[in-house]
C-alpha cells in the first residue's frame, strides 16, 4: 500500500512544481535571444577593458571580487576542516577517555595550522584591497 501512495504523491509534487515553473519562469520562446556576435564581442573586449589606462574601475573592482573569494574560500575550507577535526577528536575522547590529553594537544595544534591558512587568505585579501600590485 505504501508504494502506490508514494508514487501518487511523487507525481502530485512533480505536477505542482511543473505548474509553478510554468507560471513564474518565462519560456525561452518569449525571451529575445542574445546574438552570438554580441557575446563574442563582449568576450574580446573584456580583457582590454580590464587593462585600460586612466580612470578604469575594472582592476579595483575585480580585485575586490578576488579578495572576497580569497577570504571566503579560506574561511569555508578552514571551518569545514576544523569542524571535522573537532568532531573526530570528540569521538576519540568518548571512545578512549584515557587519551584525552594527547588528543586535545594534537587537536589544538592542528586547529592552529588550519587557522593560519585562513589568515593567509586574509593577507591575500588585504594585499588585493590596499596594496594591489596590479595597479600602477
C-alpha atoms as a printed R data frame, in Angstrom:
    type eleno elety resid chain resno      x      y       z
1   ATOM     1    CA   UNK     A     1  0.000  0.000   0.000
2   ATOM     2    CA   UNK     A     2  2.939  2.361   0.630
3   ATOM     3    CA   UNK     A     3  4.337  2.120  -2.909
4   ATOM     4    CA   UNK     A     4  1.192  3.324  -4.786
5   ATOM     5    CA   UNK     A     5  0.686  6.151  -2.273
6   ATOM     6    CA   UNK     A     6  4.326  7.178  -2.658
7   ATOM     7    CA   UNK     A     7  4.044  7.113  -6.451
8   ATOM     8    CA   UNK     A     8  0.859  9.214  -6.366
9   ATOM     9    CA   UNK     A     9  2.462 11.756  -4.019
10  ATOM    10    CA   UNK     A    10  5.566 11.916  -6.196
11  ATOM    11    CA   UNK     A    11  3.504 12.567  -9.318
12  ATOM    12    CA   UNK     A    12  1.470 15.213  -7.475
13  ATOM    13    CA   UNK     A    13  4.579 17.026  -6.249
14  ATOM    14    CA   UNK     A    14  6.167 16.929  -9.711
15  ATOM    15    CA   UNK     A    15  2.965 18.297 -11.272
16  ATOM    16    CA   UNK     A    16  2.809 21.107  -8.716
17  ATOM    17    CA   UNK     A    17  6.467 22.002  -9.346
18  ATOM    18    CA   UNK     A    18  5.855 21.977 -13.087
19  ATOM    19    CA   UNK     A    19  2.843 24.269 -12.688
20  ATOM    20    CA   UNK     A    20  4.865 26.683 -10.550
21  ATOM    21    CA   UNK     A    21  7.734 26.650 -13.010
22  ATOM    22    CA   UNK     A    22  5.380 27.299 -15.923
23  ATOM    23    CA   UNK     A    23  3.794 30.185 -14.025
24  ATOM    24    CA   UNK     A    24  6.880 32.003 -12.773
25  ATOM    25    CA   UNK     A    25  9.657 31.040 -15.200
26  ATOM    26    CA   UNK     A    26  9.244 32.514 -18.681
27  ATOM    27    CA   UNK     A    27  9.704 30.180 -21.577
28  ATOM    28    CA   UNK     A    28 12.747 30.701 -23.815
29  ATOM    29    CA   UNK     A    29 10.496 31.447 -26.806
30  ATOM    30    CA   UNK     A    30  9.222 34.663 -25.169
31  ATOM    31    CA   UNK     A    31 12.713 36.000 -24.443
32  ATOM    32    CA   UNK     A    32 14.733 37.871 -27.014
33  ATOM    33    CA   UNK     A    33 17.747 35.716 -27.874
34  ATOM    34    CA   UNK     A    34 21.170 37.241 -27.344
35  ATOM    35    CA   UNK     A    35 23.100 37.227 -30.587
36  ATOM    36    CA   UNK     A    36 26.250 35.144 -30.596
37  ATOM    37    CA   UNK     A    37 28.170 38.010 -32.200
38  ATOM    38    CA   UNK     A    38 27.393 40.270 -29.225
39  ATOM    39    CA   UNK     A    39 28.665 37.657 -26.773
40  ATOM    40    CA   UNK     A    40 31.832 37.169 -28.830
41  ATOM    41    CA   UNK     A    41 32.445 40.912 -28.961
42  ATOM    42    CA   UNK     A    42 31.966 41.192 -25.193
43  ATOM    43    CA   UNK     A    43 34.420 38.342 -24.622
44  ATOM    44    CA   UNK     A    44 37.007 40.040 -26.844
45  ATOM    45    CA   UNK     A    45 36.574 43.492 -25.274
46  ATOM    46    CA   UNK     A    46 36.585 42.378 -21.596
47  ATOM    47    CA   UNK     A    47 40.361 41.803 -21.245
48  ATOM    48    CA   UNK     A    48 41.075 45.118 -22.978
49  ATOM    49    CA   UNK     A    49 38.700 46.966 -20.670
50  ATOM    50    CA   UNK     A    50 40.256 45.358 -17.605
51  ATOM    51    CA   UNK     A    51 43.688 46.724 -18.523
52  ATOM    52    CA   UNK     A    52 42.515 50.121 -19.740
53  ATOM    53    CA   UNK     A    53 44.568 53.137 -18.783
54  ATOM    54    CA   UNK     A    54 43.210 56.172 -16.996
55  ATOM    55    CA   UNK     A    55 40.092 56.118 -14.877
56  ATOM    56    CA   UNK     A    56 39.361 52.423 -15.302
57  ATOM    57    CA   UNK     A    57 37.488 50.825 -12.440
58  ATOM    58    CA   UNK     A    58 37.818 47.243 -13.663
59  ATOM    59    CA   UNK     A    59 41.035 46.324 -11.874
60  ATOM    60    CA   UNK     A    60 39.963 47.607  -8.423
61  ATOM    61    CA   UNK     A    61 36.526 46.062  -8.850
62  ATOM    62    CA   UNK     A    62 37.899 42.690  -9.888
63  ATOM    63    CA   UNK     A    63 40.467 42.901  -7.079
64  ATOM    64    CA   UNK     A    64 37.644 43.380  -4.582
65  ATOM    65    CA   UNK     A    65 35.870 40.340  -6.006
66  ATOM    66    CA   UNK     A    66 39.113 38.350  -5.792
67  ATOM    67    CA   UNK     A    67 39.614 39.464  -2.189
68  ATOM    68    CA   UNK     A    68 36.111 38.327  -1.343
69  ATOM    69    CA   UNK     A    69 36.733 34.947  -2.904
70  ATOM    70    CA   UNK     A    70 40.096 34.616  -1.142
71  ATOM    71    CA   UNK     A    71 38.785 35.226   2.351
72  ATOM    72    CA   UNK     A    72 35.516 33.399   1.700
73  ATOM    73    CA   UNK     A    73 37.096 30.209   0.414
74  ATOM    74    CA   UNK     A    74 39.774 30.277   3.097
75  ATOM    75    CA   UNK     A    75 37.155 30.665   5.843
76  ATOM    76    CA   UNK     A    76 34.879 27.964   4.416
77  ATOM    77    CA   UNK     A    77 37.715 25.473   3.994
78  ATOM    78    CA   UNK     A    78 39.128 26.136   7.424
79  ATOM    79    CA   UNK     A    79 35.702 25.992   9.061
80  ATOM    80    CA   UNK     A    80 34.888 22.642   7.498
81  ATOM    81    CA   UNK     A    81 38.288 21.246   8.415
82  ATOM    82    CA   UNK     A    82 38.043 22.477  11.991
83  ATOM    83    CA   UNK     A    83 34.567 21.031  12.358
84  ATOM    84    CA   UNK     A    84 35.644 17.630  11.086
85  ATOM    85    CA   UNK     A    85 38.778 17.600  13.252
86  ATOM    86    CA   UNK     A    86 36.869 18.631  16.382
87  ATOM    87    CA   UNK     A    87 34.193 16.033  15.763
88  ATOM    88    CA   UNK     A    88 36.762 13.271  15.314
89  ATOM    89    CA   UNK     A    89 38.563 14.407  18.469
90  ATOM    90    CA   UNK     A    90 35.338 14.274  20.469
91  ATOM    91    CA   UNK     A    91 34.678 10.812  19.019
92  ATOM    92    CA   UNK     A    92 38.130  9.660  20.072
93  ATOM    93    CA   UNK     A    93 37.796 11.097  23.564
94  ATOM    94    CA   UNK     A    94 34.402  9.487  24.030
95  ATOM    95    CA   UNK     A    95 35.768  6.084  22.961
96  ATOM    96    CA   UNK     A    96 39.012  6.266  24.944
97  ATOM    97    CA   UNK     A    97 38.854  8.879  27.721
98  ATOM    98    CA   UNK     A    98 42.337  7.975  28.954
99  ATOM    99    CA   UNK     A    99 43.985  9.537  25.869
100 ATOM   100    CA   UNK     A   100 42.029 12.794  26.132
101 ATOM   101    CA   UNK     A   101 45.108 14.887  26.957
102 ATOM   102    CA   UNK     A   102 47.067 13.599  23.961
103 ATOM   103    CA   UNK     A   103 44.144 14.104  21.590
104 ATOM   104    CA   UNK     A   104 43.490 17.587  22.919
105 ATOM   105    CA   UNK     A   105 47.092 18.638  22.293
106 ATOM   106    CA   UNK     A   106 47.092 17.303  18.751
107 ATOM   107    CA   UNK     A   107 43.702 18.923  18.107
108 ATOM   108    CA   UNK     A   108 44.854 22.347  19.270
109 ATOM   109    CA   UNK     A   109 47.992 22.144  17.152
110 ATOM   110    CA   UNK     A   110 46.031 21.122  14.043
111 ATOM   111    CA   UNK     A   111 43.433 23.860  14.667
112 ATOM   112    CA   UNK     A   112 46.253 26.418  14.864
113 ATOM   113    CA   UNK     A   113 47.615 25.242  11.494
114 ATOM   114    CA   UNK     A   114 44.147 25.405   9.936
115 ATOM   115    CA   UNK     A   115 43.601 28.895  11.294
116 ATOM   116    CA   UNK     A   116 46.964 30.012   9.881
117 ATOM   117    CA   UNK     A   117 45.742 29.072   6.410
118 ATOM   118    CA   UNK     A   118 42.693 31.288   6.963
119 ATOM   119    CA   UNK     A   119 44.997 34.119   7.977
120 ATOM   120    CA   UNK     A   120 46.948 33.616   4.726
121 ATOM   121    CA   UNK     A   121 43.666 34.105   2.850
122 ATOM   122    CA   UNK     A   122 43.063 37.285   4.851
123 ATOM   123    CA   UNK     A   123 46.550 38.555   3.983
124 ATOM   124    CA   UNK     A   124 45.933 37.918   0.280
125 ATOM   125    CA   UNK     A   125 42.610 39.756   0.511
126 ATOM   126    CA   UNK     A   126 44.223 42.731   2.270
127 ATOM   127    CA   UNK     A   127 47.009 42.879  -0.331
128 ATOM   128    CA   UNK     A   128 44.453 42.878  -3.142
129 ATOM   129    CA   UNK     A   129 42.459 45.630  -1.470
130 ATOM   130    CA   UNK     A   130 45.116 48.001  -0.171
131 ATOM   131    CA   UNK     A   131 48.493 47.223  -1.774
132 ATOM   132    CA   UNK     A   132 47.313 45.993  -5.139
133 ATOM   133    CA   UNK     A   133 50.255 45.023  -7.361
134 ATOM   134    CA   UNK     A   134 48.039 45.204 -10.469
135 ATOM   135    CA   UNK     A   135 47.530 48.972 -10.174
136 ATOM   136    CA   UNK     A   136 50.444 51.137 -11.272
